[in-house]
Coordinates of C-alpha atoms and ligand atoms in Angstrom, one line a residue:
M1 CA -9.3 4.0 -1.8
C2 CA -10.6 7.4 -3.1
G3 CA -8.5 9.9 -5.0
I4 CA -8.5 13.7 -4.9
V5 CA -7.2 16.1 -7.6
G6 CA -7.7 19.9 -7.6
Y7 CA -6.3 22.6 -9.9
V8 CA -6.1 26.3 -9.9
G9 CA -4.2 28.2 -12.5
G10 CA -4.3 29.7 -16.0
R11 CA -5.1 26.7 -18.0
P12 CA -8.5 25.1 -18.8
C13 CA -8.5 22.3 -16.3
R14 CA -11.2 19.8 -17.1
D15 CA -8.9 17.5 -19.0
L16 CA -6.0 18.1 -16.6
L17 CA -8.2 17.0 -13.7
V18 CA -9.5 13.9 -15.5
A19 CA -5.9 13.0 -16.5
G20 CA -4.9 13.4 -12.8
L21 CA -7.7 11.0 -11.8
E22 CA -6.4 8.5 -14.4
K23 CA -3.1 8.4 -12.6
L24 CA -4.9 7.5 -9.4
E25 CA -7.0 4.7 -10.9
Y26 CA -4.7 2.1 -9.5
R27 CA -6.0 2.9 -6.1
G28 CA -9.4 1.4 -7.0
Y29 CA -12.7 3.3 -7.2
D30 CA -16.3 2.7 -8.1
S31 CA -17.5 6.1 -9.3
A32 CA -16.0 9.5 -10.1
G33 CA -16.9 13.2 -10.5
I34 CA -15.7 16.6 -11.4
A35 CA -16.7 20.2 -10.4
L36 CA -15.6 23.2 -12.5
L37 CA -16.0 26.8 -11.5
E38 CA -16.5 29.4 -14.2
N39 CA -18.4 32.8 -14.3
G40 CA -19.4 32.6 -10.6
S41 CA -21.1 29.2 -10.8
I42 CA -20.0 25.6 -10.4
D43 CA -20.9 22.8 -12.7
T44 CA -20.7 19.3 -11.2
V45 CA -20.9 16.0 -13.1
R46 CA -20.7 12.6 -11.5
A47 CA -20.7 9.1 -13.0
V48 CA -20.9 5.6 -11.6
G49 CA -18.2 3.1 -12.9
N50 CA -15.0 3.8 -14.5
L51 CA -13.5 7.1 -15.8
A52 CA -14.7 6.3 -19.3
N53 CA -18.2 7.0 -18.0
L54 CA -17.1 10.3 -16.5
R55 CA -15.3 11.3 -19.7
A56 CA -18.5 10.5 -21.7
A57 CA -20.6 12.4 -19.1
V58 CA -18.5 15.6 -19.5
G59 CA -18.4 15.2 -23.3
M60 CA -14.7 14.5 -23.5
D61 CA -15.1 11.6 -25.9
G62 CA -15.6 11.5 -29.7
D63 CA -17.5 14.4 -31.0
G64 CA -18.0 15.9 -27.6
N65 CA -21.8 15.4 -27.8
G66 CA -22.0 12.6 -25.3
G67 CA -23.9 12.9 -22.0
V68 CA -24.3 16.0 -19.9
A69 CA -21.5 18.1 -21.0
V70 CA -20.0 20.3 -18.4
A71 CA -20.9 23.8 -19.5
A72 CA -17.6 25.3 -18.4
P73 CA -14.7 23.6 -20.4
P74 CA -12.6 26.7 -20.2
A75 CA -12.8 26.8 -16.4
T76 CA -9.4 27.2 -14.8
I77 CA -10.3 26.0 -11.3
G78 CA -11.8 22.7 -10.3
L79 CA -11.9 19.6 -8.2
A80 CA -12.2 15.9 -9.2
H81 CA -12.5 12.7 -7.3
T82 CA -12.6 8.9 -7.6
R83 CA -14.8 7.3 -4.9
W84 CA -14.3 4.0 -3.1
A85 CA -17.7 3.6 -1.4
T86 CA -17.6 3.5 2.4
H87 CA -20.7 5.4 3.6
G88 CA -23.6 5.0 1.2
R89 CA -24.0 2.8 -1.9
V90 CA -22.3 3.2 -5.2
T91 CA -24.7 5.7 -6.9
E92 CA -24.3 8.9 -8.8
E93 CA -25.8 10.8 -5.9
N94 CA -23.2 9.4 -3.5
A95 CA -20.2 10.1 -5.9
H96 CA -18.2 13.2 -5.1
P97 CA -18.0 16.2 -5.5
H98 CA -20.7 17.1 -3.0
G99 CA -22.3 20.5 -2.7
D100 CA -24.1 22.6 -0.1
C101 CA -27.8 23.7 -0.2
D102 CA -27.2 26.4 -2.9
D103 CA -24.4 24.7 -4.8
R104 CA -22.0 27.5 -3.9
V105 CA -19.6 25.1 -2.2
Q106 CA -18.2 21.9 -3.6
I107 CA -16.0 19.4 -1.8
V108 CA -14.2 16.1 -2.4
L109 CA -13.2 13.9 0.6
N110 CA -11.2 10.8 1.2
G111 CA -11.5 8.7 4.4
I112 CA -14.2 8.7 7.0
V113 CA -15.9 11.4 9.2
E114 CA -16.8 9.5 12.3
N115 CA -19.2 12.0 13.8
H116 CA -21.2 12.4 10.6
S117 CA -24.6 11.3 12.0
E118 CA -24.5 13.7 14.8
L119 CA -23.4 16.6 12.5
R120 CA -26.0 15.6 9.9
R121 CA -28.8 15.8 12.6
E122 CA -27.6 19.2 13.7
L123 CA -27.4 20.5 10.2
A124 CA -30.8 19.1 9.3
A125 CA -32.3 20.8 12.3
D126 CA -30.8 24.0 11.0
G127 CA -32.7 23.5 7.7
H128 CA -29.9 22.0 5.6
T129 CA -31.1 19.5 3.0
F130 CA -29.0 16.6 1.8
S131 CA -28.8 14.9 -1.5
S132 CA -26.6 11.9 -0.7
E133 CA -26.1 9.2 1.9
T134 CA -22.5 10.0 2.4
D135 CA -20.6 11.3 5.4
A136 CA -18.7 13.6 3.0
E137 CA -21.7 15.7 2.1
I138 CA -21.9 17.2 5.6
V139 CA -18.5 18.8 5.0
A140 CA -20.0 20.9 2.2
H141 CA -22.9 22.0 4.5
L142 CA -20.6 22.8 7.4
I143 CA -18.5 25.0 5.1
E144 CA -21.7 26.7 4.0
R145 CA -22.6 27.3 7.6
H146 CA -19.2 28.7 8.5
Y147 CA -18.6 30.7 5.3
D148 CA -18.3 34.4 5.9
G149 CA -16.3 35.5 2.8
D150 CA -13.1 33.5 3.6
L151 CA -13.0 29.9 2.4
T152 CA -9.8 29.1 4.4
E153 CA -11.5 30.2 7.7
A154 CA -14.7 28.3 6.8
V155 CA -12.6 25.1 6.1
R156 CA -10.7 25.6 9.4
A157 CA -13.9 25.9 11.4
T158 CA -15.3 22.8 9.6
F159 CA -12.1 20.9 10.2
N160 CA -12.5 21.6 13.9
D161 CA -16.0 20.2 13.9
L162 CA -15.0 16.9 12.4
R163 CA -13.7 13.6 14.0
G164 CA -12.2 10.8 12.0
H165 CA -9.5 10.3 9.5
Y166 CA -9.9 12.1 6.2
A167 CA -8.5 14.6 3.7
F168 CA -10.7 17.0 1.8
A169 CA -10.5 19.8 -0.7
A170 CA -13.1 22.5 -1.1
M171 CA -14.0 25.4 -3.4
H172 CA -16.5 28.2 -3.2
A173 CA -18.2 29.9 -6.2
D174 CA -17.4 33.3 -4.7
Q175 CA -13.7 32.6 -4.6
P176 CA -12.7 31.6 -8.2
D177 CA -9.0 31.7 -7.4
T178 CA -8.7 29.5 -4.4
L179 CA -8.9 25.9 -3.4
V180 CA -8.6 24.9 0.3
G181 CA -7.6 21.4 1.6
A182 CA -7.3 19.9 5.0
R183 CA -5.7 16.7 6.3
Q184 CA -6.3 14.4 9.2
E185 CA -4.6 11.0 8.7
C186 CA -5.3 10.6 5.0
P187 CA -2.7 11.7 2.5
L188 CA -2.8 15.2 0.9
V189 CA -0.1 16.9 -1.1
A190 CA 0.2 20.2 -3.0
G191 CA 2.0 20.6 -6.3
L192 CA 3.4 23.9 -7.2
G193 CA 3.7 24.9 -10.8
D194 CA 4.4 28.0 -12.7
G195 CA 1.3 30.2 -12.2
E196 CA -0.7 27.2 -11.1
S197 CA -1.1 24.8 -8.2
F198 CA -2.5 21.4 -7.6
L199 CA -3.9 19.5 -4.6
A200 CA -4.0 15.8 -4.6
S201 CA -4.2 12.7 -2.5
A202 CA -1.0 11.3 -4.2
I203 CA 1.8 12.8 -6.2
P204 CA 1.3 10.9 -9.5
A205 CA -1.9 12.9 -10.0
F206 CA 0.1 15.9 -11.0
L207 CA 3.6 14.6 -11.6
A208 CA 3.3 15.2 -15.4
Q209 CA 2.8 18.9 -14.6
T210 CA 5.1 19.7 -11.7
R211 CA 7.7 18.1 -9.6
D212 CA 7.7 20.6 -6.8
V213 CA 5.7 19.1 -3.9
L214 CA 4.5 20.3 -0.5
L215 CA 3.6 17.6 1.9
I216 CA 0.6 18.5 4.1
E217 CA 0.7 17.1 7.6
N218 CA -2.1 16.0 10.0
G219 CA -4.1 18.9 11.4
E220 CA -3.1 21.3 8.6
I221 CA -5.2 23.5 6.3
V222 CA -3.7 24.4 2.9
T223 CA -4.8 27.2 0.7
I224 CA -3.7 27.1 -2.9
D225 CA -3.9 29.7 -5.7
R226 CA -2.0 30.6 -8.8
E227 CA 0.9 31.9 -6.7
G228 CA 1.4 28.9 -4.6
A229 CA 0.3 27.4 -1.3
R230 CA -0.1 28.6 2.3
I231 CA -0.3 26.2 5.2
T232 CA -1.9 27.0 8.5
D233 CA -2.7 24.8 11.5
A234 CA -6.1 24.1 13.0
A235 CA -5.8 27.2 15.1
G236 CA -4.8 29.4 12.2
T237 CA -1.1 29.7 12.9
P238 CA 1.0 29.9 9.7
V239 CA 3.2 26.9 9.1
S240 CA 6.3 27.3 7.1
R241 CA 7.6 24.5 5.0
D242 CA 9.7 24.2 1.9
A243 CA 8.6 22.4 -1.3
E244 CA 10.5 19.3 -2.2
E245 CA 11.5 18.1 -5.6
V246 CA 10.2 14.7 -6.6
T247 CA 12.9 12.8 -8.4
W248 CA 10.8 9.9 -9.8
D249 CA 11.0 9.9 -13.5
E250 CA 7.7 10.0 -15.3
G251 CA 8.3 6.5 -16.8
T252 CA 8.0 5.1 -13.3
A253 CA 4.3 5.7 -13.5
E254 CA 4.0 4.0 -16.9
K255 CA 4.1 0.4 -17.8
G256 CA 7.5 0.5 -19.4
G257 CA 6.8 -2.0 -22.2
Y258 CA 5.2 -4.7 -20.0
P259 CA 1.5 -5.6 -20.5
T260 CA 0.6 -4.7 -16.9
F261 CA 2.1 -2.8 -14.0
M262 CA 2.2 -6.0 -12.0
M263 CA 4.5 -7.7 -14.6
K264 CA 6.6 -4.6 -14.8
E265 CA 7.0 -4.5 -11.0
I266 CA 7.7 -8.2 -10.8
H267 CA 10.7 -7.5 -13.1
E268 CA 11.8 -4.5 -11.1
Q269 CA 12.5 -6.7 -8.1
P270 CA 16.2 -7.1 -8.8
D271 CA 16.5 -3.3 -8.8
A272 CA 14.2 -2.8 -5.8
V273 CA 16.3 -5.2 -3.7
A274 CA 19.6 -3.8 -5.0
E275 CA 18.6 -0.3 -4.2
T276 CA 17.4 -1.3 -0.8
I277 CA 20.6 -3.1 0.3
A278 CA 23.2 -1.1 -1.8
D279 CA 24.9 1.5 0.4
R280 CA 23.8 -0.3 3.6
L281 CA 26.3 -3.1 3.1
P282 CA 29.4 -0.9 2.6
T283 CA 32.1 -3.5 3.6
T284 CA 32.4 -7.3 3.5
D285 CA 31.3 -7.6 7.1
G286 CA 29.5 -4.4 8.0
V287 CA 25.9 -3.4 7.9
D288 CA 25.4 0.4 8.0
L289 CA 22.1 1.4 9.4
S290 CA 23.3 4.5 11.1
E291 CA 20.5 6.3 9.3
L292 CA 18.2 4.8 12.0
E293 CA 19.9 6.9 14.7
L294 CA 18.9 4.3 17.3
D295 CA 21.3 4.5 20.2
D296 CA 23.5 1.6 21.1
D297 CA 22.1 1.5 24.6
L298 CA 18.7 0.8 23.3
I299 CA 19.9 -2.0 21.0
A300 CA 21.7 -3.5 23.9
R301 CA 18.7 -3.5 26.2
I302 CA 15.9 -4.6 23.8
R303 CA 14.1 -7.4 25.5
R304 CA 11.8 -8.2 22.6
I305 CA 10.8 -7.1 19.1
V306 CA 7.2 -6.9 18.1
I307 CA 6.3 -6.6 14.4
V308 CA 3.0 -5.2 13.3
A309 CA 1.7 -5.0 9.8
C310 CA -1.1 -5.8 7.4
G311 CA -1.4 -8.0 4.3
T312 CA 1.7 -8.6 2.3
S313 CA 3.7 -6.4 4.7
Y314 CA 2.8 -8.8 7.5
H315 CA 4.2 -11.7 5.4
A316 CA 7.5 -9.8 5.0
G317 CA 7.5 -9.4 8.8
L318 CA 7.1 -13.1 9.2
V319 CA 10.2 -13.7 7.1
G320 CA 12.0 -11.1 9.2
R321 CA 11.0 -12.8 12.4
Y322 CA 12.9 -15.9 11.3
A323 CA 15.9 -13.9 10.3
I324 CA 16.1 -11.8 13.5
E325 CA 15.5 -14.8 15.8
Q326 CA 17.9 -17.0 13.9
W327 CA 20.7 -14.4 13.6
A328 CA 20.3 -12.0 16.5
R329 CA 18.7 -14.3 19.0
I330 CA 16.2 -11.6 20.1
P331 CA 12.6 -12.9 20.6
V332 CA 10.2 -11.6 18.0
E333 CA 6.5 -11.5 18.2
M334 CA 4.3 -10.9 15.1
D335 CA 0.9 -9.3 15.1
I336 CA -1.6 -8.4 12.5
A337 CA -1.9 -4.6 13.1
S338 CA -5.7 -4.6 13.2
E339 CA -5.7 -7.2 16.0
Y340 CA -2.8 -5.7 17.9
R341 CA -4.3 -2.3 18.3
Y342 CA -7.4 -3.6 20.0
R343 CA -5.7 -6.1 22.2
D344 CA -4.5 -3.8 25.0
P345 CA -1.0 -5.3 24.3
V346 CA 1.6 -5.6 26.9
V347 CA 4.4 -3.4 25.5
G348 CA 6.9 -1.0 27.0
P349 CA 10.2 0.7 27.0
D350 CA 12.3 -2.4 26.5
D351 CA 10.5 -3.3 23.3
L352 CA 11.4 -2.4 19.8
V353 CA 8.2 -2.3 17.7
I354 CA 8.6 -2.5 14.0
G355 CA 5.7 -1.3 11.8
I356 CA 6.0 -2.5 8.2
T357 CA 3.8 -0.7 5.7
Q358 CA 4.8 0.0 2.1
S359 CA 2.5 2.9 1.7
G360 CA 3.2 4.2 5.2
E361 CA -0.5 5.1 5.4
T362 CA -2.4 2.0 6.4
A363 CA -4.6 3.0 9.3
D364 CA -4.4 -0.1 11.3
T365 CA -0.6 -0.3 11.1
L366 CA -0.3 3.4 12.1
A367 CA -2.6 3.0 15.0
A368 CA -0.7 -0.1 16.3
M369 CA 2.6 1.9 16.0
R370 CA 1.1 4.9 17.9
L371 CA -0.2 2.7 20.6
A372 CA 3.2 1.1 21.1
R373 CA 4.8 4.4 21.2
E374 CA 2.4 5.8 23.7
R375 CA 3.3 2.9 25.9
G376 CA 7.0 3.7 25.8
A377 CA 8.2 1.4 23.1
T378 CA 10.7 2.5 20.5
V379 CA 9.0 2.4 17.1
L380 CA 10.8 1.7 13.8
A381 CA 8.9 2.1 10.6
I382 CA 9.8 0.2 7.4
T383 CA 8.1 1.9 4.5
N384 CA 8.5 2.7 0.9
I385 CA 7.1 6.2 0.9
M386 CA 9.0 9.3 1.9
G387 CA 6.9 11.8 3.8
S388 CA 4.2 9.2 4.6
Q389 CA 2.5 9.2 7.9
A390 CA 4.5 6.2 9.2
T391 CA 7.6 8.2 9.0
R392 CA 6.1 10.7 11.4
D393 CA 4.6 8.2 13.8
S394 CA 7.9 6.5 14.5
D395 CA 11.3 7.1 16.2
A396 CA 13.3 5.7 13.3
V397 CA 12.6 4.9 9.6
L398 CA 14.2 2.3 7.4
F399 CA 13.2 3.0 3.8
T400 CA 12.8 0.3 1.3
R401 CA 13.7 1.7 -2.1
A402 CA 11.3 -0.1 -4.4
G403 CA 10.0 2.9 -6.3
L404 CA 6.4 3.6 -6.9
E405 CA 4.3 0.4 -7.0
I406 CA 1.1 0.8 -9.0
G407 CA -0.2 -2.7 -9.2
V408 CA -2.5 -3.3 -6.2
A409 CA -0.9 -6.7 -5.5
A410 CA 2.4 -6.0 -3.8
T411 CA 5.4 -7.6 -5.4
K412 CA 8.5 -5.5 -5.5
T413 CA 7.6 -3.8 -2.3
F414 CA 7.4 -7.2 -0.6
T415 CA 10.9 -8.4 -1.7
A416 CA 12.3 -5.0 -0.8
Q417 CA 10.7 -5.3 2.7
V418 CA 12.2 -8.8 3.0
A419 CA 15.6 -7.4 2.1
A420 CA 15.2 -4.6 4.6
M421 CA 14.3 -7.2 7.3
Y422 CA 17.5 -9.2 6.4
L423 CA 19.5 -6.0 6.8
L424 CA 18.0 -5.4 10.1
G425 CA 18.5 -9.0 11.2
L426 CA 22.2 -8.8 10.3
W427 CA 22.6 -5.4 11.9
L428 CA 21.1 -6.6 15.2
A429 CA 23.1 -9.8 15.0
K430 CA 26.3 -7.8 14.8
A431 CA 25.3 -5.3 17.5
R432 CA 24.2 -8.1 19.9
G433 CA 26.9 -10.5 19.0
G434 CA 24.4 -13.1 17.8
L435 CA 26.7 -14.1 15.0
G436 CA 30.4 -14.2 14.6
P437 CA 32.1 -11.9 12.0
D438 CA 32.8 -14.8 9.6
R439 CA 29.2 -15.9 9.5
I440 CA 28.1 -12.2 9.0
A441 CA 30.5 -11.8 6.2
E442 CA 29.2 -15.0 4.6
L443 CA 25.6 -13.8 4.8
I444 CA 26.4 -10.4 3.5
A445 CA 28.1 -11.9 0.5
E446 CA 25.0 -14.0 -0.1
L447 CA 22.7 -11.0 0.3
K448 CA 24.7 -9.0 -2.2
H449 CA 24.1 -11.8 -4.8
V450 CA 20.3 -11.8 -4.2
P451 CA 19.5 -9.2 -6.9
S452 CA 21.2 -11.1 -9.7
R453 CA 19.7 -14.3 -8.4
I454 CA 16.2 -12.7 -8.6
E455 CA 16.9 -11.9 -12.2
E456 CA 18.1 -15.4 -12.9
T457 CA 15.0 -16.9 -11.2
L458 CA 12.5 -14.7 -13.1
E459 CA 14.2 -15.7 -16.3
S460 CA 14.6 -19.4 -15.6
V461 CA 11.2 -20.3 -14.2
D462 CA 9.0 -18.3 -16.5
D463 CA 8.2 -21.0 -19.2
R464 CA 7.6 -23.6 -16.6
V465 CA 5.4 -21.5 -14.5
R466 CA 3.3 -20.6 -17.6
A467 CA 2.9 -24.3 -18.4
I468 CA 1.8 -25.1 -14.8
A469 CA -0.6 -22.1 -14.9
R470 CA -2.1 -23.4 -18.1
S471 CA -2.7 -26.8 -16.6
H472 CA -4.2 -25.4 -13.4
A473 CA -5.9 -22.1 -14.5
S474 CA -9.4 -23.5 -14.1
Q475 CA -8.9 -25.1 -10.7
R476 CA -11.4 -24.0 -8.0
F477 CA -9.0 -24.3 -5.0
F478 CA -5.3 -24.3 -4.2
L479 CA -3.6 -25.4 -1.0
Y480 CA -0.2 -24.0 -0.1
L481 CA 2.0 -25.9 2.3
G482 CA 5.3 -24.9 4.0
R483 CA 7.1 -25.0 7.2
N484 CA 9.5 -22.7 9.1
I485 CA 10.8 -20.0 6.8
G486 CA 8.8 -21.5 3.9
L487 CA 5.5 -20.8 5.6
P488 CA 5.4 -17.0 5.0
V489 CA 6.3 -17.7 1.4
C490 CA 3.2 -19.9 1.2
L491 CA 1.0 -17.3 2.9
E492 CA 2.2 -14.7 0.5
G493 CA 1.9 -16.9 -2.6
A494 CA -1.6 -17.9 -1.6
L495 CA -2.6 -14.3 -1.0
K496 CA -1.3 -13.3 -4.4
L497 CA -3.4 -16.0 -6.1
K498 CA -6.6 -15.2 -4.3
E499 CA -6.4 -11.5 -4.6
I500 CA -5.8 -11.3 -8.3
S501 CA -7.4 -14.5 -9.6
Y502 CA -10.3 -14.8 -7.1
I503 CA -9.5 -18.5 -6.6
P504 CA -9.9 -19.7 -3.0
T505 CA -6.6 -20.7 -1.4
D506 CA -5.5 -21.8 1.9
A507 CA -1.9 -21.7 3.2
Y508 CA -1.0 -23.9 6.0
A509 CA 1.9 -24.9 8.2
A510 CA 2.5 -28.3 6.6
G511 CA 2.8 -30.0 10.0
E512 CA -0.8 -28.9 10.8
M513 CA -2.2 -30.4 7.7
K514 CA -3.1 -33.7 9.3
H515 CA -5.2 -31.9 11.9
G516 CA -7.9 -30.9 9.4
P517 CA -7.0 -29.4 6.0
I518 CA -6.0 -32.8 4.7
A519 CA -9.8 -33.4 4.4
L520 CA -9.9 -30.9 1.6
L521 CA -7.7 -32.9 -0.7
D522 CA -8.8 -35.0 -3.6
E523 CA -7.3 -36.1 -6.9
S524 CA -7.9 -32.7 -8.5
T525 CA -6.4 -30.5 -5.8
P526 CA -3.2 -28.6 -6.7
V527 CA -0.9 -28.3 -3.7
V528 CA 1.9 -25.8 -3.9
C529 CA 4.6 -26.7 -1.6
V530 CA 7.6 -24.6 -0.6
A531 CA 10.4 -27.1 -0.2
T532 CA 13.6 -25.1 -0.4
D533 CA 16.6 -26.1 1.5
S534 CA 16.2 -25.7 5.3
P535 CA 16.7 -27.7 8.5
V536 CA 13.1 -28.9 8.0
L537 CA 13.3 -30.0 4.4
E538 CA 13.0 -33.7 5.3
K539 CA 9.9 -33.0 7.3
V540 CA 8.4 -30.9 4.4
L541 CA 9.0 -33.7 2.0
S542 CA 7.3 -36.2 4.3
N543 CA 4.3 -33.9 4.3
V544 CA 4.5 -33.8 0.5
A545 CA 4.3 -37.6 0.5
E546 CA 1.2 -37.5 2.7
V547 CA -0.4 -35.1 0.2
R548 CA 0.5 -37.2 -2.8
A549 CA -0.8 -40.3 -1.2
R550 CA -4.2 -38.6 -1.4
G551 CA -3.8 -38.1 -5.1
A552 CA -3.2 -34.3 -5.0
D553 CA -1.1 -32.7 -7.6
V554 CA 2.1 -31.3 -6.0
V555 CA 4.0 -28.3 -7.4
A556 CA 7.1 -27.8 -5.4
V557 CA 9.3 -24.8 -5.2
A558 CA 12.7 -26.2 -4.4
T559 CA 16.4 -25.3 -4.3
E560 CA 18.3 -25.9 -7.5
G561 CA 19.7 -29.4 -7.6
S562 CA 17.5 -30.8 -4.9
T563 CA 16.7 -34.2 -6.4
E564 CA 14.8 -35.2 -3.3
A565 CA 12.3 -32.4 -3.8
A566 CA 12.1 -33.1 -7.5
E567 CA 11.3 -36.8 -6.9
A568 CA 8.8 -36.1 -4.2
S569 CA 6.6 -33.8 -6.3
D570 CA 4.7 -33.9 -9.6
Q571 CA 6.3 -30.6 -10.9
V572 CA 9.2 -28.7 -9.6
L573 CA 10.2 -25.0 -9.9
F574 CA 13.8 -24.5 -9.0
V575 CA 15.2 -21.4 -7.5
P576 CA 19.0 -20.7 -7.1
R577 CA 20.8 -22.0 -4.0
T578 CA 21.6 -19.4 -1.3
D579 CA 21.7 -19.4 2.5
W580 CA 18.5 -21.1 3.7
V581 CA 17.3 -18.0 5.6
L582 CA 17.6 -16.0 2.4
Q583 CA 15.7 -18.5 0.3
P584 CA 12.2 -16.9 0.8
I585 CA 13.2 -13.9 -1.2
L586 CA 13.8 -16.2 -4.2
A587 CA 11.0 -18.8 -3.5
I588 CA 8.3 -16.2 -3.7
L589 CA 9.1 -15.3 -7.3
P590 CA 7.6 -18.4 -9.0
L591 CA 4.6 -18.0 -6.8
Q592 CA 4.0 -14.4 -7.9
L593 CA 4.4 -15.5 -11.5
L594 CA 2.0 -18.4 -11.0
A595 CA -0.7 -16.1 -9.6
Y596 CA -0.1 -13.7 -12.4
Y597 CA -0.4 -16.1 -15.2
I598 CA -3.4 -17.9 -13.8
A599 CA -5.2 -14.5 -13.4
R600 CA -4.2 -13.5 -17.0
L601 CA -5.4 -16.8 -18.4
N602 CA -8.7 -16.1 -16.7
D603 CA -8.8 -12.6 -18.3
L604 CA -8.6 -10.7 -15.1
N605 CA -7.3 -7.2 -14.4
V606 CA -4.3 -8.0 -12.3
D607 CA -3.4 -4.4 -11.7
Q608 CA -6.7 -3.6 -10.2
P609 CA -8.4 -6.6 -8.6
R610 CA -12.0 -6.2 -7.5
N611 CA -12.7 -5.0 -4.0
L612 CA -9.1 -4.1 -3.3
A613 CA -7.2 -0.8 -3.1
K614 CA -3.5 -0.2 -2.8
T615 CA -3.5 2.0 0.3
V616 CA -5.9 1.2 3.1
T617 CA -6.3 4.3 5.1
V618 CA -9.9 3.5 6.1
E619 CA -10.9 0.8 8.5
Ligands
G6P701 C1 -3.8 -3.5 1.1 C2 -3.1 -4.0 -0.1 C3 -2.1 -5.1 0.2 C4 -1.1 -4.6 1.3 C5 -1.8 -4.1 2.5 C6 -0.9 -3.4 3.5 O1 -4.6 -4.5 1.7 O2 -4.1 -4.6 -1.0 O3 -1.4 -5.4 -0.9 O4 -0.2 -5.5 1.6 O5 -2.8 -3.1 2.1 O6 -0.4 -2.2 2.9 P1 0.8 -1.4 3.4 O7 0.8 -0.2 2.5 O8 0.6 -1.1 4.8 O9 2.0 -2.3 3.2

């Protein structure tokens, strides 16, 4: 996903902008660029590849003689961008910023302009010439067309010409003290400093400079200068909004002593889960989710719950489905958001639709939530990001409190989401009388122990997982098998391995294996089996026997002390005993570590796997 950083103030900004882009690197990108305005003209430099190439191109490295040095290092206003190619190949011409015909305007854009072909045709007929294949470039030409001495008005007119989901920022050579941004569905935030302001697609881009943040909403235009920011809507009406102070400490955005963000985040899971459950379990038998402000009537009449999500969040939803059905006895349907939104789903006022999205910005999940809401369902968002779009597209929000997750592969946000689903399951069980008070108290006590058990697990399995990773790091395929509540753990474990180590994996309901996937097995196939305690443990173990009979090498994740599981498998990774419904939040840990160590043994960049970005806001 692309990244935007803009600065206007009193300091030379080239290095500030590049430092801002570095903070957004985790989002994934394939090229980058910067535009600086000084003495009435704009210098733009773009480079394919990583930021080192951009740094070299602007002469930031070594003796400063490398590449095409930007002629305006003292410039105090500029825009910068990391591009994740959507429209147009990965080339220098297609990298942002993009300019108009006379290079008076420069823009950077995230997202997609859907009506770009039609606008490009119109602009070309008017005599505009283009230098890239991107949809973004048309925005610079539209601003050129509309500009009449006021950049904010030109951006507003441009904004009203566009269809799609995007955020962009623009500057004009005639207005050396102003940057203007606009937002429709893609994130945009302003940072307010002392005599300087920032625009960015995410807060970390300027967090080292200021903590005062103004969240820009859909349909808004924001104008920043040294004095601050002014927001207006698409019609030009001023919008008043107070800045918020971000409380993340700076270290959150650093690796904190671990070799990678992913490892740091794996080890932040005890905290992420503890924070998420802390004040929501105030007594031995009570779950306090009054923050949802969902009325009792609604809870009493819900006919069905539908969970929509993508990727890892979808897997957290699958765990939640078992917990809610098991405890609250409310039927739960699960859907992949990108399927749900196009299915013309049957959904209405008696349904509670839960959208799970750690970023709160995944386009498919947001669209699915909106569709359900339009059809009368009550929509609950589970997200990690305050102020994200999901918080605005829902009737209620349950925040996970995992902190910022930089590694692209979700780890701590997953376990925090699972913890949130457990809270919800217990809360619904209590409200609907699905479980008696004693059983609720028992589960709450177990849930409160989960953070320390996560810590214990990470510690106790590490050496063994490393050894297993070493013996399997060069395998070409892994099969993951599980049943019931173990199945989502397999799906998530298999996703982790494929996304960071690029090793093909399949995750299957173990009972289905005999209907096809068993053909994949030979003597060299590693099979990871989730065989923690559950009512179906025996069945899982008989599936393990079928697999071993074909010579496959079985690594089982099992509950501490389970001699049956240890005997049935070649290698076993034990996790502490807890209630069987809670077991997935522990069982995933060795599988995260396994994926991690295999990827590291293969010398791969676990924080930023190829072809993947953290927040998917484009389709
Ligand atoms: C991307 C990420 C996944 C993530 C998914 C959903 O594909 O690579 O790790 O699970 O988006 O993201 P969300 O922010 O909606 O949870």
